[in-house]
Short mmCIF file of C-alpha atoms in Angstrom, two decimals:
data_model
loop_
_atom_site.label_atom_id
_atom_site.label_comp_id
_atom_site.label_asym_id
_atom_site.label_seq_id
_atom_site.Cartn_x
_atom_site.Cartn_y
_atom_site.Cartn_z
CA MET J 1 96.23 209.97 104.25
CA THR J 2 99.38 208.01 103.01
CA ILE J 3 99.55 207.15 99.29
CA SER J 4 101.68 204.15 98.64
CA LYS J 5 104.51 204.38 96.14
CA LYS J 6 102.77 201.79 93.93
CA SER J 7 99.75 203.73 93.94
CA GLN J 8 101.56 206.80 92.79
CA ILE J 9 103.43 204.92 90.12
CA THR J 10 100.27 203.55 88.93
CA SER J 11 98.25 206.98 88.81
CA THR J 12 101.26 208.45 86.86
CA THR J 13 101.51 205.70 84.34
CA MET J 14 97.64 206.08 83.88
CA ALA J 15 97.76 209.73 83.62
CA LEU J 16 100.56 209.63 81.15
CA ALA J 17 98.74 206.97 79.19
CA TYR J 18 95.55 209.31 79.07
CA VAL J 19 97.81 212.30 77.98
CA THR J 20 99.45 210.02 75.10
CA ALA J 21 96.18 208.77 73.95
CA LEU J 22 94.65 212.35 73.92
CA ILE J 23 97.61 213.69 72.01
CA ALA J 24 97.17 210.84 69.60
CA PHE J 25 93.61 211.24 69.10
CA CYS J 26 93.75 215.16 68.54
CA GLY J 27 96.60 214.19 66.06
CA ILE J 28 94.59 211.69 64.18
CA THR J 29 91.51 214.02 64.24
CA ILE J 30 93.71 217.13 62.88
CA GLY J 31 95.05 214.95 60.44
CA SER J 32 91.84 213.53 59.16
CA THR J 33 90.35 217.11 59.04
CA ASN J 34 93.24 218.29 57.13
CA ALA J 35 93.02 215.53 54.74
CA ILE J 36 89.30 216.31 54.40
CA GLU J 37 89.71 220.21 53.93
CA GLN J 38 93.20 219.92 51.79
CA PRO J 39 92.04 221.30 48.43
CA SER J 40 93.17 219.63 45.48
CA ILE J 41 95.84 221.14 43.21
CA ARG J 42 93.34 221.80 40.35
CA GLU J 43 91.03 223.60 43.04
CA GLU J 44 94.03 225.49 44.55
CA MET J 45 95.18 226.63 41.03
CA SER J 46 91.64 227.73 40.28
CA ARG J 47 91.64 229.78 43.53
CA LEU J 48 94.87 231.36 42.85
CA LEU J 49 94.70 232.07 39.05
CA GLY J 50 90.92 232.22 38.79
CA LYS J 51 90.78 235.61 40.55
CA CYS J 52 92.67 237.26 37.69
CA HIS J 53 90.57 238.34 34.58
CA LEU J 54 92.09 239.24 31.31
CA GLN J 55 89.54 242.22 30.72
CA SER J 56 90.16 243.72 34.22
CA ASP J 57 92.20 246.75 34.74
CA ASP J 58 94.04 245.42 37.66
CA TYR J 59 94.93 242.04 35.60
CA ASP J 60 98.80 242.80 35.90
CA PHE J 61 98.76 243.40 39.53
CA CYS J 62 96.58 240.49 40.37
CA MET J 63 99.03 238.18 38.38
CA LYS J 64 101.80 239.75 40.18
CA ASP J 65 100.49 238.92 43.35
CA VAL J 66 99.67 235.28 42.07
CA PHE J 67 103.32 234.62 40.86
CA ASN J 68 104.63 235.44 44.44
CA ASP J 69 101.68 233.15 46.01
CA LEU J 70 102.93 230.47 43.88
CA ARG J 71 106.38 230.40 45.71
CA ALA J 72 104.89 227.83 47.95
CA TYR J 73 105.26 225.35 45.21
CA PHE J 74 109.06 226.25 44.11
CA PRO J 75 110.59 223.42 46.42
CA THR J 76 108.02 220.73 45.20
CA GLY J 77 106.80 221.77 41.85
CA ILE J 78 103.31 220.49 40.65
CA PRO J 79 103.56 217.09 39.44
CA GLU J 80 100.04 216.89 38.49
CA TYR J 81 100.83 219.45 35.84
CA ASN J 82 104.25 218.05 35.02
CA VAL J 83 105.80 221.19 36.50
CA LYS J 84 109.22 220.49 37.96
CA PRO J 85 110.72 221.70 41.34
CA PHE J 86 112.10 225.20 40.78
CA ASP J 87 114.05 225.83 43.84
CA PRO J 88 116.58 224.49 43.14
CA HIS J 89 116.08 224.00 39.43
CA HIS J 90 118.36 222.66 37.20
CA ALA J 91 119.92 222.71 33.66
CA SER J 92 121.89 219.78 32.37
CA PHE J 93 123.55 221.45 29.50
CA VAL J 94 124.17 225.30 28.48
CA GLU J 95 126.46 226.01 25.66
CA LEU J 96 127.83 229.50 24.45
CA ARG J 97 129.83 230.21 21.64
CA ARG J 98 131.75 233.36 20.46
CA GLY J 99 133.74 234.18 17.36
CA ASP J 100 135.90 231.63 15.66
CA GLN J 101 137.78 229.22 17.97
CA ASN J 102 140.47 229.00 15.25
CA GLY J 103 141.09 232.99 15.80
CA LEU J 104 139.98 234.97 18.90
CA GLY J 105 136.78 232.96 19.75
CA PHE J 106 135.74 230.54 22.48
CA LYS J 107 133.45 228.03 23.63
CA LEU J 108 132.01 227.64 27.07
CA ILE J 109 129.89 224.72 28.11
CA LEU J 110 128.07 224.47 31.57
CA ARG J 111 127.05 221.22 33.09
CA ASN J 112 124.62 220.03 35.58
CA VAL J 113 123.87 223.53 36.74
CA SER J 114 121.71 223.98 39.90
CA GLU J 115 120.25 227.36 41.11
CA TYR J 116 118.93 228.17 44.45
CA GLY J 117 117.04 231.10 46.04
CA TRP J 118 113.88 231.21 44.12
CA THR J 119 111.56 230.60 47.32
CA GLN J 120 112.75 234.03 48.80
CA SER J 121 112.25 235.94 45.54
CA GLU J 122 109.67 238.48 44.90
CA VAL J 123 108.03 239.38 41.44
CA THR J 124 108.15 243.28 41.80
CA LYS J 125 106.50 244.19 38.38
CA PHE J 126 104.32 242.15 36.01
CA HIS J 127 103.17 243.44 32.22
CA SER J 128 101.24 241.62 29.94
CA ASP J 129 101.67 242.06 26.14
CA PHE J 130 98.77 240.24 24.46
CA GLU J 131 99.65 241.57 20.88
CA GLN J 132 103.08 240.15 21.21
CA ASN J 133 101.84 237.15 23.14
CA ARG J 134 104.08 237.66 25.95
CA ILE J 135 104.60 238.54 29.76
CA ILE J 136 107.33 240.53 31.26
CA TYR J 137 108.07 240.44 34.91
CA SER J 138 110.87 241.77 37.16
CA GLN J 139 112.08 239.79 40.12
CA TYR J 140 114.26 240.49 43.19
CA PHE J 141 116.42 238.16 44.99
CA PRO J 142 117.93 238.89 48.63
CA GLU J 143 120.45 236.06 47.54
CA LYS J 144 120.86 233.63 44.61
CA SER J 145 123.36 230.82 44.24
CA LEU J 146 124.47 228.65 41.37
CA ASN J 147 126.85 225.77 41.03
CA GLY J 148 127.75 223.34 38.61
CA TRP J 149 130.84 222.15 36.07
CA TYR J 150 132.30 224.23 33.32
CA GLU J 151 134.45 223.37 30.16
CA PHE J 152 136.27 226.31 28.54
CA SER J 153 138.09 226.16 25.09
CA ALA J 154 139.74 228.86 22.99
CA LYS J 155 142.55 229.82 20.93
CA VAL J 156 144.70 232.81 21.69
CA PHE J 157 147.16 233.85 18.89
CA GLY J 158 147.14 230.20 17.77
CA THR J 159 147.53 228.70 21.33
CA PRO J 160 144.79 226.34 22.32
CA ILE J 161 143.44 226.88 25.94
CA LYS J 162 141.14 224.34 27.60
CA ARG J 163 140.11 224.45 31.38
CA SER J 164 137.51 222.58 33.10
CA GLY J 165 136.43 222.29 36.64
CA PHE J 166 133.87 223.14 39.45
CA TRP J 167 132.43 226.75 39.94
CA ASN J 168 129.88 228.24 42.25
CA MET J 169 128.70 231.79 42.57
CA THR J 170 126.38 233.65 44.92
CA LEU J 171 124.73 236.92 44.12
CA TYR J 172 123.38 239.20 46.65
CA ASP J 173 120.70 242.24 46.27
CA TYR J 174 120.13 240.88 42.86
CA SER J 175 117.15 241.66 40.31
CA GLN J 176 116.40 240.55 36.91
CA THR J 177 113.80 240.95 34.43
CA THR J 178 112.25 237.99 32.56
CA SER J 179 110.25 238.09 29.27
CA VAL J 180 108.15 234.91 28.10
CA ARG J 181 106.59 234.70 24.81
CA ARG J 182 104.70 231.97 23.33
CA LEU J 183 105.61 231.53 19.50
CA GLY J 184 102.15 230.49 18.51
CA GLY J 185 99.14 229.11 20.25
CA PRO J 186 98.56 226.71 23.45
CA GLY J 187 101.28 224.13 23.32
CA THR J 188 103.82 225.78 21.10
CA LEU J 189 107.45 226.65 22.14
CA LEU J 190 108.34 229.32 24.66
CA LYS J 191 110.91 231.76 23.98
CA ILE J 192 112.63 233.22 27.25
CA HIS J 193 115.03 236.02 27.58
CA VAL J 194 116.44 237.36 30.95
CA GLU J 195 118.17 240.60 31.39
CA VAL J 196 120.20 241.29 34.63
CA ASP J 197 118.97 244.47 36.02
CA ARG J 198 121.22 244.68 39.19
CA ILE J 199 124.00 242.78 41.10
CA GLY J 200 124.61 244.28 44.59
CA GLY J 201 127.17 241.87 45.66
CA MET J 202 128.92 238.67 44.27
CA ARG J 203 130.99 235.93 45.53
CA MET J 204 132.55 233.46 42.93
CA HIS J 205 134.81 230.45 42.68
CA VAL J 206 136.03 228.83 39.56
CA GLY J 207 138.25 225.83 40.10
CA ASP J 208 141.38 225.16 37.78
CA VAL J 209 140.93 228.24 35.72
CA LEU J 210 144.55 229.44 35.99
CA ALA J 211 145.99 225.83 35.83
CA PRO J 212 144.65 222.52 35.83
CA GLY J 213 145.17 220.55 39.16
CA ARG J 214 146.91 223.62 40.81
CA ALA J 215 144.37 224.32 43.47
CA ARG J 216 146.38 226.97 45.47
CA LEU J 217 146.30 229.20 42.47
CA ASP J 218 142.53 229.01 42.97
CA ASN J 219 142.55 231.54 45.72
CA VAL J 220 144.53 233.75 43.53
CA SER J 221 141.90 233.70 40.64
CA ASP J 222 139.18 233.82 42.90
CA GLY J 223 140.63 236.86 44.62
CA VAL J 224 140.96 238.74 41.27
CA ILE J 225 137.31 237.70 40.28
CA ASN J 226 135.60 238.66 43.44
CA SER J 227 137.49 242.26 43.67
CA ALA J 228 137.14 243.17 40.09
CA TRP J 229 133.75 242.03 38.94
CA PRO J 230 132.19 245.42 38.99
CA LEU J 231 134.73 246.63 36.25
CA GLY J 232 134.14 243.64 34.06
CA LEU J 233 130.19 243.48 34.56
CA PRO J 234 129.43 245.67 31.65
CA PHE J 235 131.32 243.45 29.31
CA ILE J 236 130.27 240.15 30.58
CA LYS J 237 126.69 241.00 31.41
CA PRO J 238 125.47 240.24 27.67
CA ILE J 239 127.25 236.91 28.09
CA ILE J 240 125.32 236.35 31.47
CA ASN J 241 122.14 237.21 29.79
CA GLU J 242 122.46 234.72 26.87
CA LEU J 243 123.56 231.78 29.22
CA VAL J 244 120.58 232.47 31.47
CA SER J 245 118.24 233.08 28.65
CA THR J 246 119.14 229.67 26.84
CA ALA J 247 118.95 227.58 30.17
CA PHE J 248 115.64 229.17 31.07
CA THR J 249 114.10 228.44 27.60
CA ASP J 250 114.87 224.93 28.23
CA ILE J 251 113.63 224.85 31.67
CA PHE J 252 110.26 226.73 30.91
CA ASN J 253 109.51 224.61 27.89
CA GLU J 254 110.08 221.58 29.92
CA SER J 255 107.72 222.68 32.64
CA PHE J 256 105.26 225.22 31.62
CA ARG J 257 104.80 224.63 27.70
CA TYR J 258 101.66 222.44 28.27
CA PHE J 259 100.54 224.12 31.45
CA PRO J 260 96.59 224.63 30.90
CA LEU J 261 96.63 228.47 32.03
CA HIS J 262 93.30 228.89 29.81
CA GLN J 263 91.49 226.42 32.10
CA PHE J 264 92.02 228.98 35.01
CA ILE J 265 91.93 232.37 33.73
CA SER J 266 88.77 233.79 32.02
#
């Protein structure tokens, strides 16, 4: 039996239309099912946090797992509870002062800082200290990167120095310990302290640090920084801790100060 070319085209067209309709139907069905079955944010928070009980012996272990489960919300935040995205998260202004700028002191300002890598991080330890109204947790980052703008001013033996420019930094095999303490009852301020535990590797660029407008010199300064940072780490580590703690105090208060944790944990 000979099938005409017109019949073949018609059959093919009908088959294609059938498959397209089937796929569309399945997509609509799956989408509708997901829309029906998708739990609300409140239900999801209750599911995650509600399994941890304050009087339980495994409360700390349970909260460690919850912190890791919450990584799924880092890129989006939780708008329903005014929690902003955490990967990346942003700090618009961080200031650090040391000594007297008329003598040997300096002032460092960081602006529009963005930090990436939180979704790939892992909380490795969690400890609750109810007497001090705080939690302490350790966190590991395979890779963590930051960028922003800096302004540096100082006086060295009466000679003023001012530098500003763009900077970025990537940390590898990095870990830190964070302490979060509430200064009173629910809704009161949070105080954050971050301690760098380990930096396995680092790459850093600081623009215009040797001379403003001399971009070719940046390669020299970057080379010195990236080769000598392990030697200088013991001296600059307290500065890093203070900068990060200051930034995180602002970030945590903005997103978590009014988070109704008591509604989910019993």
